């Protein structure tokens, strides 16, 4: 799958703008987030982001919500996302993350909702071979919409099918991956404390 440079460029530039607006140097943000300066430079330079964990760590280190980074619009009331908007998002607003050989495409269901504590996404998961575990503060809820999804959580593996769900603490090393060598789709809600 080709990288969507519009989204990754936007996120990298937004991280730089938010970091500078808070008067934080790259070195300070790297130290606060637990990333190396090199990793932060790659992310700010619009390279593929390997999972949500680095973005969660960056926004948490800046005292911001993940949605501040991923969304463009601001709104105080409820946000409704229609099915057609979600399908349009796959062509125009996907965020490529995951391993280099298996991107995850994230479609925000709360785009435009400011000051939120949850970040709901529809995520398309491509088949993959590499198994990188990640951990970050917060909690995650996943509901399988189609396909089969494998959740590596600590030393355990959970295979979920359509209609199955899982709720877990994100501080435990975990990975969400396709469980059938074919694309899968999930509804995920990520909570990260500010």
Short mmCIF file of C-alpha atoms in Angstrom, two decimals:
data_model
loop_
_atom_site.label_atom_id
_atom_site.label_comp_id
_atom_site.label_asym_id
_atom_site.label_seq_id
_atom_site.Cartn_x
_atom_site.Cartn_y
_atom_site.Cartn_z
CA UNK A 1 0.00 0.00 0.00
CA UNK A 2 1.39 3.40 -0.92
CA UNK A 3 2.08 5.85 1.85
CA UNK A 4 -0.43 8.69 2.15
CA UNK A 5 2.08 11.52 2.42
CA UNK A 6 -0.64 14.14 2.83
CA UNK A 7 -1.62 12.70 6.21
CA UNK A 8 1.85 11.85 7.49
CA UNK A 9 3.24 15.20 6.34
CA UNK A 10 0.40 16.94 8.11
CA UNK A 11 0.98 15.02 11.33
CA UNK A 12 4.73 15.62 11.29
CA UNK A 13 4.23 19.34 10.69
CA UNK A 14 1.54 19.47 13.37
CA UNK A 15 3.86 17.84 15.93
CA UNK A 16 6.53 20.46 15.14
CA UNK A 17 3.98 23.29 15.45
CA UNK A 18 2.56 21.97 18.74
CA UNK A 19 6.03 21.36 20.17
CA UNK A 20 7.15 24.87 19.25
CA UNK A 21 3.91 26.42 20.54
CA UNK A 22 4.62 24.80 23.92
CA UNK A 23 8.23 26.02 23.85
CA UNK A 24 9.63 22.49 23.92
CA UNK A 25 12.81 21.52 22.11
CA UNK A 26 13.17 18.25 20.22
CA UNK A 27 15.55 17.00 22.89
CA UNK A 28 13.09 17.83 25.71
CA UNK A 29 10.16 16.21 23.90
CA UNK A 30 12.22 13.11 23.16
CA UNK A 31 13.17 12.81 26.83
CA UNK A 32 9.60 13.43 28.08
CA UNK A 33 8.07 10.95 25.62
CA UNK A 34 10.69 8.22 26.01
CA UNK A 35 11.61 8.42 22.32
CA UNK A 36 15.08 9.05 20.99
CA UNK A 37 15.81 12.34 19.23
CA UNK A 38 16.37 10.32 16.04
CA UNK A 39 12.93 8.67 16.35
CA UNK A 40 11.30 12.06 16.94
CA UNK A 41 13.11 13.56 13.94
CA UNK A 42 11.82 10.74 11.73
CA UNK A 43 8.24 11.25 12.95
CA UNK A 44 8.43 15.03 12.55
CA UNK A 45 9.96 14.53 9.12
CA UNK A 46 6.81 12.77 7.91
CA UNK A 47 8.10 9.21 7.79
CA UNK A 48 5.70 6.34 8.43
CA UNK A 49 4.68 6.22 12.09
CA UNK A 50 5.06 2.74 13.60
CA UNK A 51 1.75 2.45 15.46
CA UNK A 52 -0.21 4.86 17.60
CA UNK A 53 2.10 4.44 20.61
CA UNK A 54 4.65 7.09 19.55
CA UNK A 55 1.85 9.58 18.84
CA UNK A 56 0.24 8.82 22.22
CA UNK A 57 3.60 9.34 23.96
CA UNK A 58 4.24 12.62 22.12
CA UNK A 59 0.80 14.09 22.82
CA UNK A 60 0.90 12.90 26.43
CA UNK A 61 4.34 14.52 26.89
CA UNK A 62 2.87 17.77 25.56
CA UNK A 63 -0.21 17.44 27.80
CA UNK A 64 -2.50 17.07 24.79
CA UNK A 65 -5.15 14.63 23.63
CA UNK A 66 -4.34 12.32 20.72
CA UNK A 67 -7.29 13.81 18.82
CA UNK A 68 -5.60 17.22 18.88
CA UNK A 69 -2.92 15.75 16.66
CA UNK A 70 -5.06 13.60 14.38
CA UNK A 71 -7.97 15.96 13.70
CA UNK A 72 -8.18 19.24 11.84
CA UNK A 73 -11.59 20.62 12.73
CA UNK A 74 -12.80 21.87 16.08
CA UNK A 75 -16.30 21.50 17.44
CA UNK A 76 -18.01 21.67 20.80
CA UNK A 77 -21.22 19.75 20.10
CA UNK A 78 -21.81 16.18 19.06
CA UNK A 79 -20.06 14.85 15.98
CA UNK A 80 -21.89 12.59 13.55
CA UNK A 81 -19.90 10.60 10.98
CA UNK A 82 -21.95 9.14 8.13
CA UNK A 83 -21.00 5.90 6.41
CA UNK A 84 -20.29 7.73 3.14
CA UNK A 85 -17.85 10.04 4.95
CA UNK A 86 -15.98 7.03 6.30
CA UNK A 87 -15.64 5.52 2.84
CA UNK A 88 -14.45 8.89 1.47
CA UNK A 89 -11.90 9.06 4.30
CA UNK A 90 -10.20 5.88 3.14
CA UNK A 91 -9.14 7.61 -0.06
CA UNK A 92 -8.30 11.01 1.37
CA UNK A 93 -7.50 10.90 5.06
CA UNK A 94 -5.92 7.62 6.04
CA UNK A 95 -2.97 7.51 8.42
CA UNK A 96 -0.49 4.79 7.52
CA UNK A 97 0.99 3.18 10.59
CA UNK A 98 2.06 -0.27 11.62
CA UNK A 99 5.01 -2.14 10.22
CA UNK A 100 6.46 -1.25 6.85
CA UNK A 101 4.94 -4.37 5.32
CA UNK A 102 1.55 -4.09 7.04
CA UNK A 103 0.02 -0.66 7.44
CA UNK A 104 -3.02 0.12 9.53
CA UNK A 105 -5.38 2.74 8.09
CA UNK A 106 -7.08 4.81 10.80
CA UNK A 107 -10.36 6.64 10.11
CA UNK A 108 -11.37 8.94 12.95
CA UNK A 109 -15.03 8.74 13.98
CA UNK A 110 -14.74 11.83 16.18
CA UNK A 111 -13.02 14.21 13.81
CA UNK A 112 -13.93 17.70 14.90
CA UNK A 113 -14.79 16.85 18.52
CA UNK A 114 -12.49 18.80 20.80
CA UNK A 115 -11.72 18.13 24.46
CA UNK A 116 -12.59 14.46 24.20
CA UNK A 117 -11.16 11.69 26.34
CA UNK A 118 -11.79 8.82 23.91
CA UNK A 119 -10.57 8.43 20.34
CA UNK A 120 -12.81 6.14 18.28
CA UNK A 121 -11.48 4.81 14.96
CA UNK A 122 -12.39 2.38 12.25
CA UNK A 123 -9.13 0.63 11.41
CA UNK A 124 -8.35 -1.47 8.37
CA UNK A 125 -5.64 -4.03 9.13
CA UNK A 126 -3.52 -5.48 6.33
CA UNK A 127 -1.88 -8.91 6.64
CA UNK A 128 1.58 -8.76 8.19
CA UNK A 129 4.53 -10.86 9.22
CA UNK A 130 6.50 -8.64 11.63
CA UNK A 131 5.42 -8.69 15.27
CA UNK A 132 6.27 -5.48 17.13
CA UNK A 133 4.64 -5.14 20.54
CA UNK A 134 3.85 -1.69 21.88
CA UNK A 135 2.76 -0.27 25.24
CA UNK A 136 1.44 3.12 26.35
CA UNK A 137 -0.75 4.61 29.04
CA UNK A 138 -4.48 4.19 28.73
CA UNK A 139 -7.04 1.62 27.68
CA UNK A 140 -8.30 0.22 24.37
CA UNK A 141 -11.56 -1.33 23.25
CA UNK A 142 -11.69 -3.27 19.98
CA UNK A 143 -14.76 -4.67 18.18
CA UNK A 144 -14.20 -6.82 15.08
CA UNK A 145 -16.37 -5.71 12.16
CA UNK A 146 -15.00 -8.08 9.49
CA UNK A 147 -12.25 -10.63 9.05
CA UNK A 148 -10.30 -12.20 11.89
CA UNK A 149 -8.05 -10.24 14.22
CA UNK A 150 -5.28 -11.51 16.44
CA UNK A 151 -4.48 -9.61 19.61
CA UNK A 152 -1.12 -10.30 21.21
CA UNK A 153 -1.43 -9.15 24.82
CA UNK A 154 1.50 -9.83 27.11
CA UNK A 155 2.24 -13.53 26.63
CA UNK A 156 -1.30 -14.38 25.48
CA UNK A 157 -2.85 -14.44 22.01
CA UNK A 158 -6.57 -13.83 21.41
CA UNK A 159 -8.22 -14.61 18.07
CA UNK A 160 -11.33 -12.51 17.49
CA UNK A 161 -13.98 -12.92 14.80
CA UNK A 162 -16.76 -10.59 13.63
CA UNK A 163 -18.90 -9.56 16.59
CA UNK A 164 -16.16 -10.35 19.15
CA UNK A 165 -14.60 -7.59 21.26
CA UNK A 166 -11.77 -7.07 23.73
CA UNK A 167 -11.04 -4.36 26.29
CA UNK A 168 -7.56 -4.09 27.79
CA UNK A 169 -5.06 -1.89 29.60
CA UNK A 170 -2.59 -0.48 27.05
CA UNK A 171 0.33 -0.46 29.50
CA UNK A 172 0.71 -4.19 28.88
CA UNK A 173 2.74 -4.83 25.69
CA UNK A 174 0.29 -5.58 22.89
CA UNK A 175 -0.19 -5.72 19.16
CA UNK A 176 -3.30 -5.76 16.98
CA UNK A 177 -2.77 -7.72 13.77
CA UNK A 178 -4.66 -9.50 11.05
CA UNK A 179 -5.44 -13.09 11.97
CA UNK A 180 -6.24 -14.62 8.58
CA UNK A 181 -3.81 -13.35 5.92
CA UNK A 182 -6.57 -11.15 4.51
CA UNK A 183 -7.62 -7.58 5.36
CA UNK A 184 -9.72 -7.10 8.49
CA UNK A 185 -11.70 -4.13 9.83
CA UNK A 186 -12.18 -3.18 13.47
CA UNK A 187 -13.83 -0.47 15.51
CA UNK A 188 -11.34 0.71 18.14
CA UNK A 189 -11.69 3.20 20.93
CA UNK A 190 -8.45 4.41 22.49
CA UNK A 191 -8.42 6.23 25.82
CA UNK A 192 -5.26 8.03 26.83
CA UNK A 193 -5.05 10.08 30.02
CA UNK A 194 -3.91 13.65 29.42
#
